[in-house]
mmCIF file with all atom_site columns, C-alpha atoms in Angstrom:
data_model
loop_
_atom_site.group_PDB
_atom_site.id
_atom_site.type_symbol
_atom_site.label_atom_id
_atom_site.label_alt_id
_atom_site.label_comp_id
_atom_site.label_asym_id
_atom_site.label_entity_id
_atom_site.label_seq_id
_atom_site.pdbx_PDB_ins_code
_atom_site.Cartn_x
_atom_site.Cartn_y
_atom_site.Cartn_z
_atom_site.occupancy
_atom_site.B_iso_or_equiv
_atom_site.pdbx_formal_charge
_atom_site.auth_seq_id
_atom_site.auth_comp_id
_atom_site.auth_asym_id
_atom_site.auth_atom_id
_atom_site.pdbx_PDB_model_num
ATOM 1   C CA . UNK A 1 1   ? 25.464  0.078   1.616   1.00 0.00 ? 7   UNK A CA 1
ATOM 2   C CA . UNK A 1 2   ? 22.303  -0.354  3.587   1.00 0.00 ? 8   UNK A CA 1
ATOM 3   C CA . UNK A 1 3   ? 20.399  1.912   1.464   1.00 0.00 ? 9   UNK A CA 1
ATOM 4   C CA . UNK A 1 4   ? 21.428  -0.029  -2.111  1.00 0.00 ? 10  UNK A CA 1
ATOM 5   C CA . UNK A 1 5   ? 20.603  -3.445  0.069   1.00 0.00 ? 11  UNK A CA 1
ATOM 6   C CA . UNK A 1 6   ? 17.237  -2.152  1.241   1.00 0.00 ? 12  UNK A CA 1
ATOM 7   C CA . UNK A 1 7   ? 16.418  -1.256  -2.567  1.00 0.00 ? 13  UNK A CA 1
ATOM 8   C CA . UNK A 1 8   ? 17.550  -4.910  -3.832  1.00 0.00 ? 14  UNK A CA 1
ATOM 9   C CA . UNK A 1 9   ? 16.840  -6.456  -1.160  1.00 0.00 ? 15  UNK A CA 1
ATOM 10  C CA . UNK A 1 10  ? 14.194  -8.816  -3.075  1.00 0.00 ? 16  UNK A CA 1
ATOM 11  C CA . UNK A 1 11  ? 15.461  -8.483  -6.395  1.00 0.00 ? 17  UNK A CA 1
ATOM 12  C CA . UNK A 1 12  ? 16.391  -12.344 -6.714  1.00 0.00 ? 18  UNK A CA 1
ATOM 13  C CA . UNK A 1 13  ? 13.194  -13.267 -5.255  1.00 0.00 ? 19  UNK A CA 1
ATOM 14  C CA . UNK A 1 14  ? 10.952  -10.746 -7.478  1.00 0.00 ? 20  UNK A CA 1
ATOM 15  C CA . UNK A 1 15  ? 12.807  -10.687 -10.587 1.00 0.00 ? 21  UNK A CA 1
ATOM 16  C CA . UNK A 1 16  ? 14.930  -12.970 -12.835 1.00 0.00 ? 22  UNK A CA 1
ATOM 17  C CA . UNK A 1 17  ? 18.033  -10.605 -11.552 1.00 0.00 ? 23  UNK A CA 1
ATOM 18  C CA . UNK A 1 18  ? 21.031  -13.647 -10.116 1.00 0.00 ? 24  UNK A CA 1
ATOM 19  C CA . UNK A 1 19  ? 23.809  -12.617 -7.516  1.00 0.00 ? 25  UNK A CA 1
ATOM 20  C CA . UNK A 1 20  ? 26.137  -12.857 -9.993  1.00 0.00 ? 26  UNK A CA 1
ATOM 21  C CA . UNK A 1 21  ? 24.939  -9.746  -11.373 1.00 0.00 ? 27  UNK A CA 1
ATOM 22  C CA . UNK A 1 22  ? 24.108  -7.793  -8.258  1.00 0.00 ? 28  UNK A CA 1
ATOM 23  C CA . UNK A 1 23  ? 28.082  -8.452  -8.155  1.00 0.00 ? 29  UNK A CA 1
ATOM 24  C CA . UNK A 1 24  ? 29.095  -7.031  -10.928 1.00 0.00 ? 30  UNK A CA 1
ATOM 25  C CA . UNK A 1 25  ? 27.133  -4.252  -10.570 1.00 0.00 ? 31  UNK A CA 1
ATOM 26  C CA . UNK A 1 26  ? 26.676  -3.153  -6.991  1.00 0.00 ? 32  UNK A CA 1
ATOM 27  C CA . UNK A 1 27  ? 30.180  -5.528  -5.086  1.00 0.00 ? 33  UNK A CA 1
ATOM 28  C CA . UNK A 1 28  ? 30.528  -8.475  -3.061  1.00 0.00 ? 34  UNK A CA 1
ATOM 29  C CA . UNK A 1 29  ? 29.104  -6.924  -0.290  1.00 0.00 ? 35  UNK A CA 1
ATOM 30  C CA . UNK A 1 30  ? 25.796  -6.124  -1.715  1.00 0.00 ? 36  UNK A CA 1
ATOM 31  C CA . UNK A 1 31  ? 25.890  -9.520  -3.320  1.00 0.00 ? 37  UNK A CA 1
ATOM 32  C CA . UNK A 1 32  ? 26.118  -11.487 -0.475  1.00 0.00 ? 38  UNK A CA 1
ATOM 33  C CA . UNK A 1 33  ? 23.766  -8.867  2.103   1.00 0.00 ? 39  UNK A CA 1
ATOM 34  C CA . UNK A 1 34  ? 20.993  -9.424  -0.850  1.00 0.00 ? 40  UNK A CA 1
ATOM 35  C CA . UNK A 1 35  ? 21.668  -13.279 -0.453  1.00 0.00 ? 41  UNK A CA 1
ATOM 36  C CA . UNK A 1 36  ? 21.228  -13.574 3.237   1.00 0.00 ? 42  UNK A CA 1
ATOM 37  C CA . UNK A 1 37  ? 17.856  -11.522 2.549   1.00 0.00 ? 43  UNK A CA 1
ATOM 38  C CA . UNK A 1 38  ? 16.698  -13.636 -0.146  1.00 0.00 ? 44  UNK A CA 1
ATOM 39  C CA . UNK A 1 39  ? 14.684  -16.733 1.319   1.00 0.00 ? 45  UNK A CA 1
ATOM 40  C CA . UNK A 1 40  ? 15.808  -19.323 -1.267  1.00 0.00 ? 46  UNK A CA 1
ATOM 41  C CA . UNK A 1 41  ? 13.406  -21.760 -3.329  1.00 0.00 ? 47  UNK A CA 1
ATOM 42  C CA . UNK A 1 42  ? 11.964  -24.712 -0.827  1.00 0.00 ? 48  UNK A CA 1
ATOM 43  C CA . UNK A 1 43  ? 13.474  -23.049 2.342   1.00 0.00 ? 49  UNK A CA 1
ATOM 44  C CA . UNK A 1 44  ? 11.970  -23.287 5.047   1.00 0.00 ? 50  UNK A CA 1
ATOM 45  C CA . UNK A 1 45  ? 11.177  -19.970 7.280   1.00 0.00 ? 51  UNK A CA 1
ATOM 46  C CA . UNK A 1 46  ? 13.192  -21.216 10.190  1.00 0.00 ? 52  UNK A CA 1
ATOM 47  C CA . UNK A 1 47  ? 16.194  -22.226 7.730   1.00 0.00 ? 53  UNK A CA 1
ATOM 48  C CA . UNK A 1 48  ? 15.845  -18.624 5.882   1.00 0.00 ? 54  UNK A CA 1
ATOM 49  C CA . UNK A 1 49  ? 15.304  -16.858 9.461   1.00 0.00 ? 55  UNK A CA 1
ATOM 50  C CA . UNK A 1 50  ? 18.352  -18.946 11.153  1.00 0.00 ? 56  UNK A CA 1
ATOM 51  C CA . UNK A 1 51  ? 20.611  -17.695 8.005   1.00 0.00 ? 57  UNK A CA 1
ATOM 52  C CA . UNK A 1 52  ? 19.856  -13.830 7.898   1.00 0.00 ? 58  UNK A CA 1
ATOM 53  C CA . UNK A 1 53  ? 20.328  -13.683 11.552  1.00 0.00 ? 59  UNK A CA 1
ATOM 54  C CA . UNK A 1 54  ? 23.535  -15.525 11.356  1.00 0.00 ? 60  UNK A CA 1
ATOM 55  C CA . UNK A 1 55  ? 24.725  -13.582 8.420   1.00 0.00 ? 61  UNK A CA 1
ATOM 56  C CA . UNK A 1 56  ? 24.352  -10.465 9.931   1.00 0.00 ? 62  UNK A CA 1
ATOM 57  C CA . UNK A 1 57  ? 26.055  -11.660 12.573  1.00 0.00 ? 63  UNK A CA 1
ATOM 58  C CA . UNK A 1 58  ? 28.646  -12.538 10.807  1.00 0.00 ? 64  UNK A CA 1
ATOM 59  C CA . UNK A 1 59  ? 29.020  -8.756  9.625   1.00 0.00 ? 65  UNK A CA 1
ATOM 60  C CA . UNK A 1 60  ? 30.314  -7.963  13.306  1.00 0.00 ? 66  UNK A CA 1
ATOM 61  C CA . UNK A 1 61  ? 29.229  -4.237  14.062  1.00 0.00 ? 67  UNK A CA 1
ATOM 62  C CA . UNK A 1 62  ? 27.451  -3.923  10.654  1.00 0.00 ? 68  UNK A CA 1
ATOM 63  C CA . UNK A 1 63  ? 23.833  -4.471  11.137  1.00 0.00 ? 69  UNK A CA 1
ATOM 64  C CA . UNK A 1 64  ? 22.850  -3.885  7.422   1.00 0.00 ? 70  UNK A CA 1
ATOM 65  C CA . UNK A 1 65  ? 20.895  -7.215  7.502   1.00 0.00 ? 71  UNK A CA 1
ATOM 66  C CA . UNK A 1 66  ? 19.151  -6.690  10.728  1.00 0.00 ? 72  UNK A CA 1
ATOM 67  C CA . UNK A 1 67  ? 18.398  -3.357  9.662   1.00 0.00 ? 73  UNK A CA 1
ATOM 68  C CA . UNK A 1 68  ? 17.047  -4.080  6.071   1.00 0.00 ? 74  UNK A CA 1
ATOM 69  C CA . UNK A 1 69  ? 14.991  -7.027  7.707   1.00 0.00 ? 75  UNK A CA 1
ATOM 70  C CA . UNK A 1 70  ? 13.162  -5.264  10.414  1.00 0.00 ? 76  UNK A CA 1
ATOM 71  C CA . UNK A 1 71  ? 12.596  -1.966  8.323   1.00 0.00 ? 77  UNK A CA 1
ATOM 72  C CA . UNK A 1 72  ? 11.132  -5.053  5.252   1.00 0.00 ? 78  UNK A CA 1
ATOM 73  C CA . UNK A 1 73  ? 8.494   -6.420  8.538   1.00 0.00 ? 79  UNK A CA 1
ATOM 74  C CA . UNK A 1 74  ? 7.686   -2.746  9.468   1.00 0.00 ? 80  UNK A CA 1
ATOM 75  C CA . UNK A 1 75  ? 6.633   -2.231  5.608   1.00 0.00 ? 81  UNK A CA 1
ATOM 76  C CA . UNK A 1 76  ? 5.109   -5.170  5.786   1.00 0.00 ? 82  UNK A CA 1
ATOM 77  C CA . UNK A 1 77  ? 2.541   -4.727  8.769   1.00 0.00 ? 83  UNK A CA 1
ATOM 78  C CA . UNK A 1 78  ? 2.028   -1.306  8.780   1.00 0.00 ? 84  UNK A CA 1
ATOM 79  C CA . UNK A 1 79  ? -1.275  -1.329  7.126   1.00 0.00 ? 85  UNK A CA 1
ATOM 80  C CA . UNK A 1 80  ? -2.734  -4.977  8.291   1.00 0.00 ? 86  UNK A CA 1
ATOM 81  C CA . UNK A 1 81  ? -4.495  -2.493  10.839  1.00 0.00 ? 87  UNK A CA 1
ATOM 82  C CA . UNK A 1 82  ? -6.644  -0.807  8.110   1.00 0.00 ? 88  UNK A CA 1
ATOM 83  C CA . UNK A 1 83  ? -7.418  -4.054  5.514   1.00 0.00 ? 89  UNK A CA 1
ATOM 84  C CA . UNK A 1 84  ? -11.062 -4.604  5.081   1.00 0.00 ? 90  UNK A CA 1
ATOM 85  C CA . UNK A 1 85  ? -11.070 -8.014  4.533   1.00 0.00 ? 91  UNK A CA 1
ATOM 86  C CA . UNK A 1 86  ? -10.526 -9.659  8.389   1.00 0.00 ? 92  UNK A CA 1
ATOM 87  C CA . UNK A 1 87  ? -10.210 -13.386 7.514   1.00 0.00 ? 93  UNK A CA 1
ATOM 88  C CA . UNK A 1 88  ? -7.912  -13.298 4.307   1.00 0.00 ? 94  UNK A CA 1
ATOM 89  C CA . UNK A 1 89  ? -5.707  -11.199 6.078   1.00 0.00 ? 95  UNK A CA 1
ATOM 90  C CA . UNK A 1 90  ? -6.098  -12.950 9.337   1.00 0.00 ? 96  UNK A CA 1
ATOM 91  C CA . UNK A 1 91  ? -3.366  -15.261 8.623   1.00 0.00 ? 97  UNK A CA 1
ATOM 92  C CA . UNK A 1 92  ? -0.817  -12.429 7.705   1.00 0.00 ? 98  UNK A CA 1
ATOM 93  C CA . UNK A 1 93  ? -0.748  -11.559 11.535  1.00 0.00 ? 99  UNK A CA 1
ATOM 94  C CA . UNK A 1 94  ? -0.214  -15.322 12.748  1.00 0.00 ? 100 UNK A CA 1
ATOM 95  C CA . UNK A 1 95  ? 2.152   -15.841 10.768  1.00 0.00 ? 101 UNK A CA 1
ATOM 96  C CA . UNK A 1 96  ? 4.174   -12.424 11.701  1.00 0.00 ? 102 UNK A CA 1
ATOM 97  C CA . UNK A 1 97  ? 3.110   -12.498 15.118  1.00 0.00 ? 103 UNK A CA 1
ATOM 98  C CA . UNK A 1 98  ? 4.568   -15.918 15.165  1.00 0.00 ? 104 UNK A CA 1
ATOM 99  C CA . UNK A 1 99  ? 7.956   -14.714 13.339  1.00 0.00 ? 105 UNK A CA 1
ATOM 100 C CA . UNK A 1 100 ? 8.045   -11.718 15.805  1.00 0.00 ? 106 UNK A CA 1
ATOM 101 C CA . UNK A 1 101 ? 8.187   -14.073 18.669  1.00 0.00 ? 107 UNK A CA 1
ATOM 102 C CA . UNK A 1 102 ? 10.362  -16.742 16.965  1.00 0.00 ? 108 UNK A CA 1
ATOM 103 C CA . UNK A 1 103 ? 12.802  -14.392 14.853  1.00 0.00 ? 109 UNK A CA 1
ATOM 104 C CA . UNK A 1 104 ? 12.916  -10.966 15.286  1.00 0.00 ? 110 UNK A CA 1
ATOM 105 C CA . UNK A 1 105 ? 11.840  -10.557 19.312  1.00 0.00 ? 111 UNK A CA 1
ATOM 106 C CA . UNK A 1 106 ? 15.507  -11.998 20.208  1.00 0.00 ? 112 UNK A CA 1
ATOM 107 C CA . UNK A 1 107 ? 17.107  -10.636 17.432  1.00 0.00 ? 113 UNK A CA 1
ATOM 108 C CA . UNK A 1 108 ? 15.734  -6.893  18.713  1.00 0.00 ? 114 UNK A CA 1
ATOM 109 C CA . UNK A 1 109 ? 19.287  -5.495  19.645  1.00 0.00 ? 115 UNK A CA 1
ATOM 110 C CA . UNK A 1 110 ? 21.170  -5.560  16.776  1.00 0.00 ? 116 UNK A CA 1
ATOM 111 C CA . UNK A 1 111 ? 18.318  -2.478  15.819  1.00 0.00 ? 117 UNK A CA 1
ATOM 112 C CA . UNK A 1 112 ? 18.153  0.940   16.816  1.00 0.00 ? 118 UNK A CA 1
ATOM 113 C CA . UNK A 1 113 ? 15.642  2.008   19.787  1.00 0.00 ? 119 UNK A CA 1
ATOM 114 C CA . UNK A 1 114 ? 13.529  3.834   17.296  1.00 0.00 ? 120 UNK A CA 1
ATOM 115 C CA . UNK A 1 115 ? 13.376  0.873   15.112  1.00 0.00 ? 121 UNK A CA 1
ATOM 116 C CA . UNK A 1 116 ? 12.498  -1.347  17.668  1.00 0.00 ? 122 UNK A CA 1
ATOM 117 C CA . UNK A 1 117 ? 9.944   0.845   19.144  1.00 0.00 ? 123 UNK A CA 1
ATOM 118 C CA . UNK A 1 118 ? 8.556   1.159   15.530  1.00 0.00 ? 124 UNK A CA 1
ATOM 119 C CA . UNK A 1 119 ? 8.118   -2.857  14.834  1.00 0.00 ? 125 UNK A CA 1
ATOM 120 C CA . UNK A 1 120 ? 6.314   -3.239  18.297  1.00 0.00 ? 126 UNK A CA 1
ATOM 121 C CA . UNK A 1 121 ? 4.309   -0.290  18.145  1.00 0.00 ? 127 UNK A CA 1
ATOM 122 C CA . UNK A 1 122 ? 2.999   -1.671  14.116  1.00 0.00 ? 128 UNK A CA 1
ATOM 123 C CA . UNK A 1 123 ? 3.213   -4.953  16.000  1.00 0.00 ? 129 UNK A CA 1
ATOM 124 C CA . UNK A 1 124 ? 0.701   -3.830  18.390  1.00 0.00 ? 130 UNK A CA 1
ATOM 125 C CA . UNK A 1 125 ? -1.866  -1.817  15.910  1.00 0.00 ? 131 UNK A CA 1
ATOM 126 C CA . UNK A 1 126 ? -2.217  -5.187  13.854  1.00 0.00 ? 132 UNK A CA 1
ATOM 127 C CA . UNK A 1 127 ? -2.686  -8.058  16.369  1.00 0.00 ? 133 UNK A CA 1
ATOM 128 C CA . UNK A 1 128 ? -5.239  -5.518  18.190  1.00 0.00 ? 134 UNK A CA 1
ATOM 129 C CA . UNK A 1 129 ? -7.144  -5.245  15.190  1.00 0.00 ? 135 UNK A CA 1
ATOM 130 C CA . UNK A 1 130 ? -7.067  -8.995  14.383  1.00 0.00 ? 136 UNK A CA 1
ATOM 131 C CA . UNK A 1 131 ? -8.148  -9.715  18.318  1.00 0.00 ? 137 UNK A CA 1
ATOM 132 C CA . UNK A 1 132 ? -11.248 -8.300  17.075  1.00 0.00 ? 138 UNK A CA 1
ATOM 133 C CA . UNK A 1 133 ? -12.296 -12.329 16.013  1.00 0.00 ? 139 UNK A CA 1
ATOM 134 C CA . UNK A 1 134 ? -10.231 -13.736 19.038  1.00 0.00 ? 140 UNK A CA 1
ATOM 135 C CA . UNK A 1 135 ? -6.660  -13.660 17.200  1.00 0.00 ? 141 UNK A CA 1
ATOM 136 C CA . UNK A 1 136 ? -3.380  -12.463 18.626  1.00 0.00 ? 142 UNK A CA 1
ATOM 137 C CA . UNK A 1 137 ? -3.648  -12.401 22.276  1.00 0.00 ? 143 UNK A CA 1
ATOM 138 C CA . UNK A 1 138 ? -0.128  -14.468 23.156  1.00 0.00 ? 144 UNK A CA 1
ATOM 139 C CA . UNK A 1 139 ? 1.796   -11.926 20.904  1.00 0.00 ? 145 UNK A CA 1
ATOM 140 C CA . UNK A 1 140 ? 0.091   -9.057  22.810  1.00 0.00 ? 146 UNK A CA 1
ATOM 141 C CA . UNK A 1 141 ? 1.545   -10.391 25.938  1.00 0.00 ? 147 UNK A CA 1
ATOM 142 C CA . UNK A 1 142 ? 4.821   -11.022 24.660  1.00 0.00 ? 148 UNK A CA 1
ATOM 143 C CA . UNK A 1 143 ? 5.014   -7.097  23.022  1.00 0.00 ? 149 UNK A CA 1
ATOM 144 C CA . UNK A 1 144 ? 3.908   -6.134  26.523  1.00 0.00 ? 150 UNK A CA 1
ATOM 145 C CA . UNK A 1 145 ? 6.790   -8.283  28.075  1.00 0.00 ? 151 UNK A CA 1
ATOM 146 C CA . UNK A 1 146 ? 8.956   -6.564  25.613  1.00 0.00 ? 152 UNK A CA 1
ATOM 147 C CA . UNK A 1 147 ? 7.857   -3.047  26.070  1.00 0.00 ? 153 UNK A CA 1
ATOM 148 C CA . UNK A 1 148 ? 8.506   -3.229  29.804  1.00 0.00 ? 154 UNK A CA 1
ATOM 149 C CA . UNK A 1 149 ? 11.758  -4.319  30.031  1.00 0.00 ? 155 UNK A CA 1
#
């Protein structure tokens, strides 16, 4: 289940794919795990942040969501460390830094210690590269926070 959700987990938004199908093809409960992963048209990031957290939630001991979400930010950042262009990609880290703190940093235990460790670790590697023009500096206290307790 979390494997086939990872895969299509942004089939709706990427592709002209509906839920509808997904259910037919892959079950309800790949359906609606894709859903609560797809941000949907004039959403806002709180509204689509607030719904996969409550969603997967709602899945009790099941952290598929959680899961496919974190592993998604981890893919995500990974190489923001190593772009060459600073200012376009500038704004990538203040936005994610800002998600971390907002979304994912209180949402940390419904993840594996290895995944955790993973998103503050890529976390870490991007805003110190971005700090490099004076960026990033609150997050870097709050993974610090984090990494101590």
């Amino acid at each position: 289940e979390a494997v086939v959700t990872a895969i299509l987990h942004d089939a709706v938004e990427d592709t002209a794919i509906s839920l509808v199908a997904l259910d037919d093809m892959f079950g309800p409960k790949i359906a609606a795990n894709v859903d609560a992963l797809s941000q949907r048209p004039g959403e806002s990031r709180l509204d689509y942040f607030t719904r996969c957290w409550a969603a997967d939630a709602a899945n009790g001991d099941d952290n598929v969501i959680a899961v496919v979400k974190v592993s998604d930010r981890i893919d995500n950042c990974s190489g923001l460390h190593t772009v060459p262009d600073l200012p376009q990609y500038a704004s990538h880290v203040e936005t994610y830094s800002q998600e971390f703190e907002d979304f994912f940093l209180p949402n940390l235990d419904r993840v594996n210690q290895s995944m955790k460790s993973e998103l503050i670790q890529v976390m870490n590697r991007a805003v110190s590269y971005f700090q490099a023009d004076g960026r990033g500096q609150r997050v870097q206290n709050l993974l610090s926070k984090r990494e101590a307790a």
